[in-house]
Coordinates of C-alpha atoms in Angstrom, one line a residue:
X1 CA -11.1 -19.3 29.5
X2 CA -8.6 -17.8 31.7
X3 CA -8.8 -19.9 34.7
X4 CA -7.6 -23.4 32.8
X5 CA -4.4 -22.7 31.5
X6 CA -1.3 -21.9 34.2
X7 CA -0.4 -17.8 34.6
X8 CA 2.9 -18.2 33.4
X9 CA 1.5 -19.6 29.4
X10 CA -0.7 -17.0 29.8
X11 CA 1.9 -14.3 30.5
X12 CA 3.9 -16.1 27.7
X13 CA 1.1 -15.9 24.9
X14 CA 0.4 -12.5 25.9
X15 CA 4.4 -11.9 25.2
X16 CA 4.3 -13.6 21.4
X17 CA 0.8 -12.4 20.2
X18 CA 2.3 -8.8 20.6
X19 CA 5.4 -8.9 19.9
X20 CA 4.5 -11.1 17.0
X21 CA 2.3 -8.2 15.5
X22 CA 4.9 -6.0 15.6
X23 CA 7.3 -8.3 13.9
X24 CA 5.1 -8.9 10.7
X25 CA 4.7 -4.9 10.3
X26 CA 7.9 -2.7 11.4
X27 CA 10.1 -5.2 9.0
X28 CA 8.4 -3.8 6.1
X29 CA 7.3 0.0 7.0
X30 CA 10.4 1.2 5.0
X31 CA 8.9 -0.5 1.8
X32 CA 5.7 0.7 2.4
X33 CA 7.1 4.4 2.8
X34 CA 8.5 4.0 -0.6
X35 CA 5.5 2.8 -1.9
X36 CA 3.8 5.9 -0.7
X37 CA 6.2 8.0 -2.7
X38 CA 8.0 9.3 0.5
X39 CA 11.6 10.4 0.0
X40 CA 14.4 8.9 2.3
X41 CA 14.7 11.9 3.9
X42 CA 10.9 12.1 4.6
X43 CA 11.1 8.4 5.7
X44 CA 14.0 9.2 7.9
X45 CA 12.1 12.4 9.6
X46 CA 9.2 10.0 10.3
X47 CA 11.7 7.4 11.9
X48 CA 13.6 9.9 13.9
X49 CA 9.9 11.4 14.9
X50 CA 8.3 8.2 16.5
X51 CA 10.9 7.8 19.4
X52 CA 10.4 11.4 20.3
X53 CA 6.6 10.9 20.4
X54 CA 6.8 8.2 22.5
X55 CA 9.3 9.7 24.9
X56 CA 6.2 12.3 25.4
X57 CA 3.0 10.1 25.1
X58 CA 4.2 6.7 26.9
X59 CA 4.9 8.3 30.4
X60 CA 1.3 10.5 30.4
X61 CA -0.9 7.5 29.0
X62 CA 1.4 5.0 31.8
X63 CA 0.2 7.9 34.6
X64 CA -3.5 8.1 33.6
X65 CA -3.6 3.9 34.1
X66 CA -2.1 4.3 37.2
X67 CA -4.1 7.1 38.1
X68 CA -7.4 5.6 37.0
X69 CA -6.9 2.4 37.8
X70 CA -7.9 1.5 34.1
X71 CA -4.8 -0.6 33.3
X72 CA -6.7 -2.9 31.6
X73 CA -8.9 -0.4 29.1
X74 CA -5.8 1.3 27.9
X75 CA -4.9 -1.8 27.0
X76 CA -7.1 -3.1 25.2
X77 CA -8.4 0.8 23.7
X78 CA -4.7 1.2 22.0
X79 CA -4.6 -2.1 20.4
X80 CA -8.3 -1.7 18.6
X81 CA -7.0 2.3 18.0
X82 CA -4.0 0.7 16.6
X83 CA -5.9 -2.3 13.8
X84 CA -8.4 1.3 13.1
X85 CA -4.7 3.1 12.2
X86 CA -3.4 0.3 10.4
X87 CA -6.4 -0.4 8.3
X88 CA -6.0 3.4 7.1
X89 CA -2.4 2.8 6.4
X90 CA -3.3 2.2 2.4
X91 CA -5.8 4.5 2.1
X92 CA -4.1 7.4 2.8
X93 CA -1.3 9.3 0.8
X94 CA 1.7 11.6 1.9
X95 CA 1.4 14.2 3.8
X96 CA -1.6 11.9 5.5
X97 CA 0.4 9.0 6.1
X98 CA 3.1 11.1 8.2
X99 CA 0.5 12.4 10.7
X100 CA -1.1 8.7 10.3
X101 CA 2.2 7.2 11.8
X102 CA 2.9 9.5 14.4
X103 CA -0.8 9.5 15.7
X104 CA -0.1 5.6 15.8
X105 CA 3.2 6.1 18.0
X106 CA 1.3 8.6 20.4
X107 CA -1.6 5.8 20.8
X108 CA 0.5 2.5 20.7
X109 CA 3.4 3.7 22.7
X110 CA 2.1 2.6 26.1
X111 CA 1.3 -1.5 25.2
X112 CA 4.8 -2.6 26.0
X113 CA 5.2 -1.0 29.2
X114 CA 1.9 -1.8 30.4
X115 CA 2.4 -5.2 29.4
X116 CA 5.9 -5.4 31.3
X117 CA 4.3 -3.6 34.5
X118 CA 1.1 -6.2 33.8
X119 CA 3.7 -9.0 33.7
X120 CA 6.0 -8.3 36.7
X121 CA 2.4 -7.5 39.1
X122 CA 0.9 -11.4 38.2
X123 CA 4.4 -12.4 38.8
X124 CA 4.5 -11.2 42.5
X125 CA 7.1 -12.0 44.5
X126 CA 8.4 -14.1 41.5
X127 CA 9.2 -11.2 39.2
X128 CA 12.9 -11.9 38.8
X129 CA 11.2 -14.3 36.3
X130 CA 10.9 -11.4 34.0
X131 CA 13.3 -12.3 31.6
X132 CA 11.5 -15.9 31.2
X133 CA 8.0 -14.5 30.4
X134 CA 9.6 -11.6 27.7
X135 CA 12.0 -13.8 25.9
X136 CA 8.6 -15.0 24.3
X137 CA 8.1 -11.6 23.0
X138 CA 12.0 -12.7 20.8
X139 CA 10.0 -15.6 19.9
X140 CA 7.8 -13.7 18.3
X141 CA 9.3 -11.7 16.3
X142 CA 11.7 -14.2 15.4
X143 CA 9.2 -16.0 14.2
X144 CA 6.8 -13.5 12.6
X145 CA 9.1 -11.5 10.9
X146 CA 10.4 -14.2 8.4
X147 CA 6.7 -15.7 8.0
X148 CA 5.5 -11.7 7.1
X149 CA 8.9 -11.9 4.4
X150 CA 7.7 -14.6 2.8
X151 CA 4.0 -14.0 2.3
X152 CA 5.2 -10.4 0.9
X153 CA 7.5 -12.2 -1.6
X154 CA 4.6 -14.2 -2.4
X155 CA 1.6 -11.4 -2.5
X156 CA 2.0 -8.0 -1.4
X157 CA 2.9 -5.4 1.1
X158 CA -0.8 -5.7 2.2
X159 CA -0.2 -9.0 3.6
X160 CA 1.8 -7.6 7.0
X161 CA -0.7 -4.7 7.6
X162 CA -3.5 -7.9 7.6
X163 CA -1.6 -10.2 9.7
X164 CA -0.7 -6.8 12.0
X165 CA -4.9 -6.4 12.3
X166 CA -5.4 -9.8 13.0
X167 CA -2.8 -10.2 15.6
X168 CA -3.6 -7.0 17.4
X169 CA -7.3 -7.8 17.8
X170 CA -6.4 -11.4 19.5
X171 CA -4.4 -9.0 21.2
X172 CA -6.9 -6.6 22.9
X173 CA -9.0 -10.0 23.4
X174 CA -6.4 -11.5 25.5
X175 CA -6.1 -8.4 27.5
X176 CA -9.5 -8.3 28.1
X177 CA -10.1 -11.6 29.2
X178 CA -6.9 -12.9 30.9
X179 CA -5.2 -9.4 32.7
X180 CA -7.0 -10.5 36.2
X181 CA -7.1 -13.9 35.9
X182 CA -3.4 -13.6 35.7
X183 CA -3.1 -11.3 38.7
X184 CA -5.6 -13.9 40.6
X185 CA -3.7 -17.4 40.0
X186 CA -0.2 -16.0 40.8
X187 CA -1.7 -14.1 44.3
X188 CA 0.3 -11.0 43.5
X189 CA -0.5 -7.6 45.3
X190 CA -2.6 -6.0 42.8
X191 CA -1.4 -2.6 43.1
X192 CA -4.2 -1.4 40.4
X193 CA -6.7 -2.1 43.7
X194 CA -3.6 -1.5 46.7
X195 CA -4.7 0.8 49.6
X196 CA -2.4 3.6 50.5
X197 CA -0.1 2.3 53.3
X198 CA -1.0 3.5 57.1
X199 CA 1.0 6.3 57.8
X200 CA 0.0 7.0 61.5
X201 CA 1.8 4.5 62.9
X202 CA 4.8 5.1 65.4
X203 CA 8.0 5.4 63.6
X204 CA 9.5 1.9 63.7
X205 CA 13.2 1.2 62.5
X206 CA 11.6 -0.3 59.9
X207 CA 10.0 2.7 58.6
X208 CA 13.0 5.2 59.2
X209 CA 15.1 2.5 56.5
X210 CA 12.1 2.6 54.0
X211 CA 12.5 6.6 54.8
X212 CA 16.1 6.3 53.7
X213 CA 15.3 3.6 50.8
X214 CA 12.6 6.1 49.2
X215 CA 15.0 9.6 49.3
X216 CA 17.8 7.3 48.0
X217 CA 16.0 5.8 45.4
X218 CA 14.6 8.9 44.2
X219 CA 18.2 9.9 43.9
X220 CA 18.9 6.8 41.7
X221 CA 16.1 6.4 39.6
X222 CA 16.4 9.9 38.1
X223 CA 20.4 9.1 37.3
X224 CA 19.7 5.9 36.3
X225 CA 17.0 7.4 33.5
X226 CA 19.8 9.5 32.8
X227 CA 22.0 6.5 32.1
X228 CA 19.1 4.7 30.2
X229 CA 19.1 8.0 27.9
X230 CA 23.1 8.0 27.0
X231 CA 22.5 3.7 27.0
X232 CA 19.7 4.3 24.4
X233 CA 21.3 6.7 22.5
X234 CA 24.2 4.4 21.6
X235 CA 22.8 1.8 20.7
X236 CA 20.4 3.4 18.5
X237 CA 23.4 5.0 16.7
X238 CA 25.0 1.9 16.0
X239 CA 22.4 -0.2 15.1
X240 CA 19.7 2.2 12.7
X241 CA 22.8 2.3 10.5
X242 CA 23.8 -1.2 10.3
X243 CA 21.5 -1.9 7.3
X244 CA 22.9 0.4 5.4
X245 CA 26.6 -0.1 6.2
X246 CA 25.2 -4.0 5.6
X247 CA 24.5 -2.5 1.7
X248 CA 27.4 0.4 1.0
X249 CA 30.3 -1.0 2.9
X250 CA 29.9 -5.0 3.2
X251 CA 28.4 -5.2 -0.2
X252 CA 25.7 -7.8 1.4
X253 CA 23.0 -9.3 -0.2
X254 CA 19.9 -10.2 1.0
X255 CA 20.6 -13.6 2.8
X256 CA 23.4 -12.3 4.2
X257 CA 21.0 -9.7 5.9
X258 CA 18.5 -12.3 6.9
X259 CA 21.6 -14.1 8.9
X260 CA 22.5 -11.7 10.1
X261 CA 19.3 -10.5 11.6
X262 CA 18.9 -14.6 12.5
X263 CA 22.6 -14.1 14.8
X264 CA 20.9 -10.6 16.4
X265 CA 17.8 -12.8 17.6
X266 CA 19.9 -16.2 18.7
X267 CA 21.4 -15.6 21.8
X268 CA 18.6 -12.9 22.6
X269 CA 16.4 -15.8 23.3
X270 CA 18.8 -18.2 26.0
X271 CA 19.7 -14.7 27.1
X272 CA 17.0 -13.1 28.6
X273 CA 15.7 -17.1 29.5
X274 CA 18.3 -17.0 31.9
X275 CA 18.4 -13.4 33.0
X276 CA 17.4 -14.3 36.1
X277 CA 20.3 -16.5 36.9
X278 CA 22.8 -14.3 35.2
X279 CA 20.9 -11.3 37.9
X280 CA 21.1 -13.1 40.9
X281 CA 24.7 -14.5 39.8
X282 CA 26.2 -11.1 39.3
X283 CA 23.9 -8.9 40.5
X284 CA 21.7 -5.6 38.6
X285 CA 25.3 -3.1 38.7
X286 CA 27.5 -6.2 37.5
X287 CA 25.0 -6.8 34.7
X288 CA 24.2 -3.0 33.7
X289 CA 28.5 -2.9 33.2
X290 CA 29.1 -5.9 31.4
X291 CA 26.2 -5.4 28.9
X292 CA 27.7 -1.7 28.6
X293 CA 31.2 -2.9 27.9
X294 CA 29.6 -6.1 25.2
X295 CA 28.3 -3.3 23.6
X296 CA 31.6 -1.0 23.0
X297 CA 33.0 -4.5 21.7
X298 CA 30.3 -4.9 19.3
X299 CA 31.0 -1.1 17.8
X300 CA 34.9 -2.1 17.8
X301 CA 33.7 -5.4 15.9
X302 CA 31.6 -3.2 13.3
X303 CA 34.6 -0.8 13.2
X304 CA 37.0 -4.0 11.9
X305 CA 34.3 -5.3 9.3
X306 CA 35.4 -4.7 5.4
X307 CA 34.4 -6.5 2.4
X308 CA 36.5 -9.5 2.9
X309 CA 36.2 -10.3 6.6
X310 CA 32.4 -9.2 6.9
X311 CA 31.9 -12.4 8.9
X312 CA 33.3 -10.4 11.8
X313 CA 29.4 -8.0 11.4
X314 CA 27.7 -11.9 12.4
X315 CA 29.8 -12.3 15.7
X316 CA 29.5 -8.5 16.8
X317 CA 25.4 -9.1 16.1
X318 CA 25.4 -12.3 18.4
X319 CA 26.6 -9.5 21.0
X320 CA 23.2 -8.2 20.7
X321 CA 21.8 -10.9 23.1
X322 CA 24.2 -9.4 25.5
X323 CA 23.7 -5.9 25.5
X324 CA 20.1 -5.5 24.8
X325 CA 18.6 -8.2 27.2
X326 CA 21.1 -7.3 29.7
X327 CA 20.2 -3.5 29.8
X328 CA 16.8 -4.2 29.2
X329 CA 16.0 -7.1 32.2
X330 CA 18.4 -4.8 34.6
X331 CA 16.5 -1.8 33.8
X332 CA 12.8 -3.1 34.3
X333 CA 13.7 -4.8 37.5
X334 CA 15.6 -1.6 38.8
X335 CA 12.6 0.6 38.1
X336 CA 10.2 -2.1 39.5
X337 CA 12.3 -2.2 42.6
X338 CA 11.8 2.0 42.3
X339 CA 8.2 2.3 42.1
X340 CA 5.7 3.3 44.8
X341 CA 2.0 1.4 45.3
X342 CA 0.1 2.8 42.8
X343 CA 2.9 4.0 39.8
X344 CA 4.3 0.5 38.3
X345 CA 2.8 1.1 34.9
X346 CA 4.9 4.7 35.1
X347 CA 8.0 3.7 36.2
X348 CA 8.2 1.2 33.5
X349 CA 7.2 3.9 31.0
X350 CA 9.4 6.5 32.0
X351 CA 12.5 3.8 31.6
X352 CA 11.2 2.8 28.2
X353 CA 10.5 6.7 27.3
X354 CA 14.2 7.5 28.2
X355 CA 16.1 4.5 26.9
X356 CA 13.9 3.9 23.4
X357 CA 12.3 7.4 23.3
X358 CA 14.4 10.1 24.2
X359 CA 17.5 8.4 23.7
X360 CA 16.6 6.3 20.9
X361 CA 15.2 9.1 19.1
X362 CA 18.5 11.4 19.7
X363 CA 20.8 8.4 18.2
X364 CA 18.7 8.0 15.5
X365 CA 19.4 12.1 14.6
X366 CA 22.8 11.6 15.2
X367 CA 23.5 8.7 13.2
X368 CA 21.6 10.3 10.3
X369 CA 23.5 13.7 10.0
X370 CA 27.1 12.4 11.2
X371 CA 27.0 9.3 8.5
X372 CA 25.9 11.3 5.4
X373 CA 29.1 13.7 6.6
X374 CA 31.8 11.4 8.2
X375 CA 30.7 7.7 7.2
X376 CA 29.6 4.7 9.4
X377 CA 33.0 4.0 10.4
X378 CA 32.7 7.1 12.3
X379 CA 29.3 6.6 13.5
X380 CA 30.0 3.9 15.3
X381 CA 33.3 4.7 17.0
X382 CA 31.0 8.0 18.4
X383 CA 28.6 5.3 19.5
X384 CA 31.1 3.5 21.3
X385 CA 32.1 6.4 23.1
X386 CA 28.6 7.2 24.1
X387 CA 28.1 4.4 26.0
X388 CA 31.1 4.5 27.7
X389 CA 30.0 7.4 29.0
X390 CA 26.9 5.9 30.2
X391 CA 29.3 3.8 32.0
X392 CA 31.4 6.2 33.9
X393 CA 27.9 8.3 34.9
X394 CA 26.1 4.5 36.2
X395 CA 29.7 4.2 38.1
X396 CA 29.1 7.5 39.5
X397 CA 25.1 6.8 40.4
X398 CA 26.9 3.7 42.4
X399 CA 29.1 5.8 44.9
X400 CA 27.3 9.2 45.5
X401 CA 24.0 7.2 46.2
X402 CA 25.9 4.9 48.3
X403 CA 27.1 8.2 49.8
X404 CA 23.6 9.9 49.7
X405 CA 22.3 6.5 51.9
X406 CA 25.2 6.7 54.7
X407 CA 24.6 10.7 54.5
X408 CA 20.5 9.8 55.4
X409 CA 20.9 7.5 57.9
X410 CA 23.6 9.8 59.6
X411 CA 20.9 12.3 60.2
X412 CA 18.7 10.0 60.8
X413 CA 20.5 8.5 63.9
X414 CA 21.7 11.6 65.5
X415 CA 18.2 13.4 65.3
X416 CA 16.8 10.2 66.8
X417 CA 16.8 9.7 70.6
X418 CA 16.7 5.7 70.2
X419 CA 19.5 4.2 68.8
X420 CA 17.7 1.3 68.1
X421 CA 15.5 3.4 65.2
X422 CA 18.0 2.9 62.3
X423 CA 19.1 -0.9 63.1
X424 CA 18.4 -2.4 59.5
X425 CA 19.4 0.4 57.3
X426 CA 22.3 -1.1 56.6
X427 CA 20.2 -3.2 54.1
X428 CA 19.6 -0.8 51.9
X429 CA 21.1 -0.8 48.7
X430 CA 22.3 2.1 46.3
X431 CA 20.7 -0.1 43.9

C-alpha cells in the first residue's frame, strides 16, 4: 500500500488525517467542559495546564525516539493511547476529567513533532519543501472543524469525540504502514538507522568549519528557543482572548466568529505553500523579523477595533497567515539545520515545547489574570510589546553569534600551523 502512491501525497495525507482529528475535537472542548459542570475558571486552569505539560513531556518522549530508534512506535502508541483517552472523555466526571485531559497532553504531545521531524527526514535534501507538505495539516482543520460544527448542531457533542477516534486510528494505521516507505521512495538519510560519523580521521579544513558550525550553533539554538519562548508567549496572549473580546467588546455573533476564524485560516494556506520561496527569497532572519513585526500590527489592529468598525478584527486575523507560518516554517528549518545525526525528533520538540509549551502556556496565564484586571485592550498592547522584545533579543542572537563564529575561527587559525585548515569557514552562517 505504501509503495503505489508518490512520497509527497503520502506526506500530505499524513498532514490532513491529523491535523484533521484535531480540528473536529479542540473546537468543541470548551462545550464539553461545560457540559461536565466545570467552572470557567476550572476550564481556564485546564487550558493554561496543557501547554505546560507539554513543554515537559514532548522534549523527553522526542529523546526516547531518538534514543531508541522507535520513531515509528511512539507514533503509532500515542495515537491508539490518545482514541483509549478520548473514548473515556464521557464517561468520566470532574475532578476525573482534569487528570483525564492532562494525561492526554502528556501522551499526545509528541505526534506533531514527530510528524514534522518524520516529514523533513523523507524529504532529504528537499526539506525546504516543509511548508508544502504542512499546509495540508491548514487543510485539515479548515476543513474538519466546520464539518465537526455542523454535525454538533445536528446531534451532539458526542459526534467530535467519534469523528476524533476514527480519525486517529486511520492515523496510527498510516504511521504504521507508510513511515518507511516514505523514507525509502524520497532516498533521504535515515538518521533513525545513521552511523555515528568517523571521528579518527585527520583534521581537514572541512572538519575545523563543522567544529566552528557545531559551537556556534549551540550558541544559537539555545537563544533562538529563547526567542521562540517570548514569540510564543505573544501570540498566545493575543489570540486565547480574541474570542472573548469577539463576545464583550465587538458584540459579535456567531457568523461573524465563523468568518473570522475563515480570514485566520485563508492566507495560512498560500502562506506556508509558498514558504519555501518566501525563505529562499528573504532568507530564515528576514522571515523570523517580518513575521515578528506582522504580528505587532495585528495587536495594533485589535487595539483600533470597537463596535462600529469591527471589520478592522477580519484584516488583523488575515495577518495570522503571516505571523504563524512565518515563525513556524523558519523555526522548524532552523532547528532542523541545528540538529546532530541521531536528535531530529528532539530538536523539533524542544522548538515546539518552547514556542507552544512554555511560552504558550505563560501567555495564556498572563492573558487570563491581566484581562479580568485591565481589559483586552490592555492585553493586547502587553502582547505587542512582548514580541517586540522577541525581536530586539533574535537581533541580538544575529550579531554576537556572528561574533561568537569570527571569535572561533580566530582561535582556530592561530592554534593551527596550516593556514590552509580554516579556508571554508567563511561559509558558515550565524544562522
Amino acid at each position: 500500500m505504501g509503495e503505489k502512491a508518490p512520497a509527497y501525497v503520502r506526506l500530505a495525507i499524513l498532514n490532513v488525517v491529523l491535523f484533521s482529528a484535531f480540528g473536529c475535537l479542540f473546537p468543541f472542548l470548551t462545550a464539553a467542559y461545560e457540559a461536565k459542570g466545570l467552572t470557567k475558571t476550572e476550564i481556564g486552569g485546564v487550558t493554561t495546564c496543557a501547554p505546560f505539560v507539554s513543554f515537559l513531556f514532548s522534549p523527553v518522549w522526542a529523546r526516547l525516539a531518538d534514543k531508541t530508534k522507535q520513531h515509528r512506535r511512539v507514533l503509532v502508541a500515542s495515537s491508539l493511547v490518545a482514541v483509549v483517552l478520548m473514548f473515556l472523555f464521557p464517561l468520566v466526571s470532574f475532578p476525573s476529567v482534569v487528570a483525564l485531559m492532562i494525561l492526554y497532553t502528556a501522551v499526545t504531545c509528541p505526534l506533531c513533532p514527530l510528524l514534522d521531524s518524520f516529514v523533513l527526514e523523507a524529504l532529504g535534501e528537499h526539506a525546504e519543501m516543509y511548508g508544502k507538505v504542512r499546509v495540508w495539516g491548514a487543510v485539515g482543520v479548515g476543513v474538519a472543524a466546520p464539518v465537526s460544527g455542523f454535525l454538533v448542531d445536528k446531534m451532539d457533542l458526542s459526534v467530535p469525540f467519534a469523528m476524533f477516534g476514527l480519525l486517529m486510528t486511520l492515523s496510527a494505521t498510516l504511521f504504521y504502514f507508510w513511515l518507511k516507505p516514505c523514507l525509502n521512495t524520497q532516498g533521504a538519510k535515515d538518521s533513525y538507522t545513521a552511523e555515528a560519523p568517523n571521528t579518527e580521521e585527520p583534521w581537514s579544513a572541512r572538519q575545523v568549519c563543522n567544529k566552528v558550525c557545531s559551537s556556534s550553533q549551540d550558541v544559537c539554538k539555545l537563544s533562538f528557543l529563547v526567542v521562540a519562548t517570548f514569540v510564543g508567549m505573544g501570540t498566545s496572549m493575543g489570540s486565547s482572548l480574541s474570542s472573548l473580546f469577539l463576545q464583550d467588546e465587538l458584540l459579535a455573533d456567531r457568523t461573524y466568529m465563523g468568518l473570522a476564524t475563515a480570514c485566520t485560516i485563508l492566507l495560512e494556506l498560500p502562506a506556508f505553500f509558498f514558504a519555501k520561496n518566501i525563505i529562499q527569497t528573504i532568507g530564515l532572519n528576514t522571515t523570523i523579523i517580518v513575521a515578528q513585526m506582522a504580528y505587532v500590527l495585528r495587536m495594533c489592529l485589535y487595539c483600533q477595533c470597537v463596535a462600529d468598525n469591527s471589520y478592522l478584527f477580519l484584516v488583523a486575523e488575515l495577518l495570522h497567515g503571516v505571523t504563524f507560518v512565518g515563525i513556524w516554517s523558519a523555526g522548524v528549518d532552523l532547528m532542523r539545520r541545528y540538529a546532530a545525526v541521531g536528535t531530529e525528533a528532539f530538536n523539533q520538540a524542544l522548538f515546539s515545547a518552547c514556542f507552544n509549551g512554555l511560552g504558550g502556556g505563560t501567555g495564556s496565564l498572563l492573558a487570563g489574570l491581566l484581562y479580568e484586571t485591565y481589559g483586552a485592550y490592555f492585553v493586547f498592547k502587553c502582547a505587542a510589546c512582548v514580541v517586540l522584545l522577541s525581536t530586539a533579543l533574535f537581533l541580538c542572537q544575529i550579531v554576537l553569534v556572528g561574533k561568537h563564529k569570527q571569535t572561533t575561527v580566530a582561535a582556530f587559525a592561530s592554534s593551527s600551523r596550516e593556514p590552509l585548515l580554516v579556508k571554508g569557514c567563511d561559509e558558515v552562517q550565524a544562522v
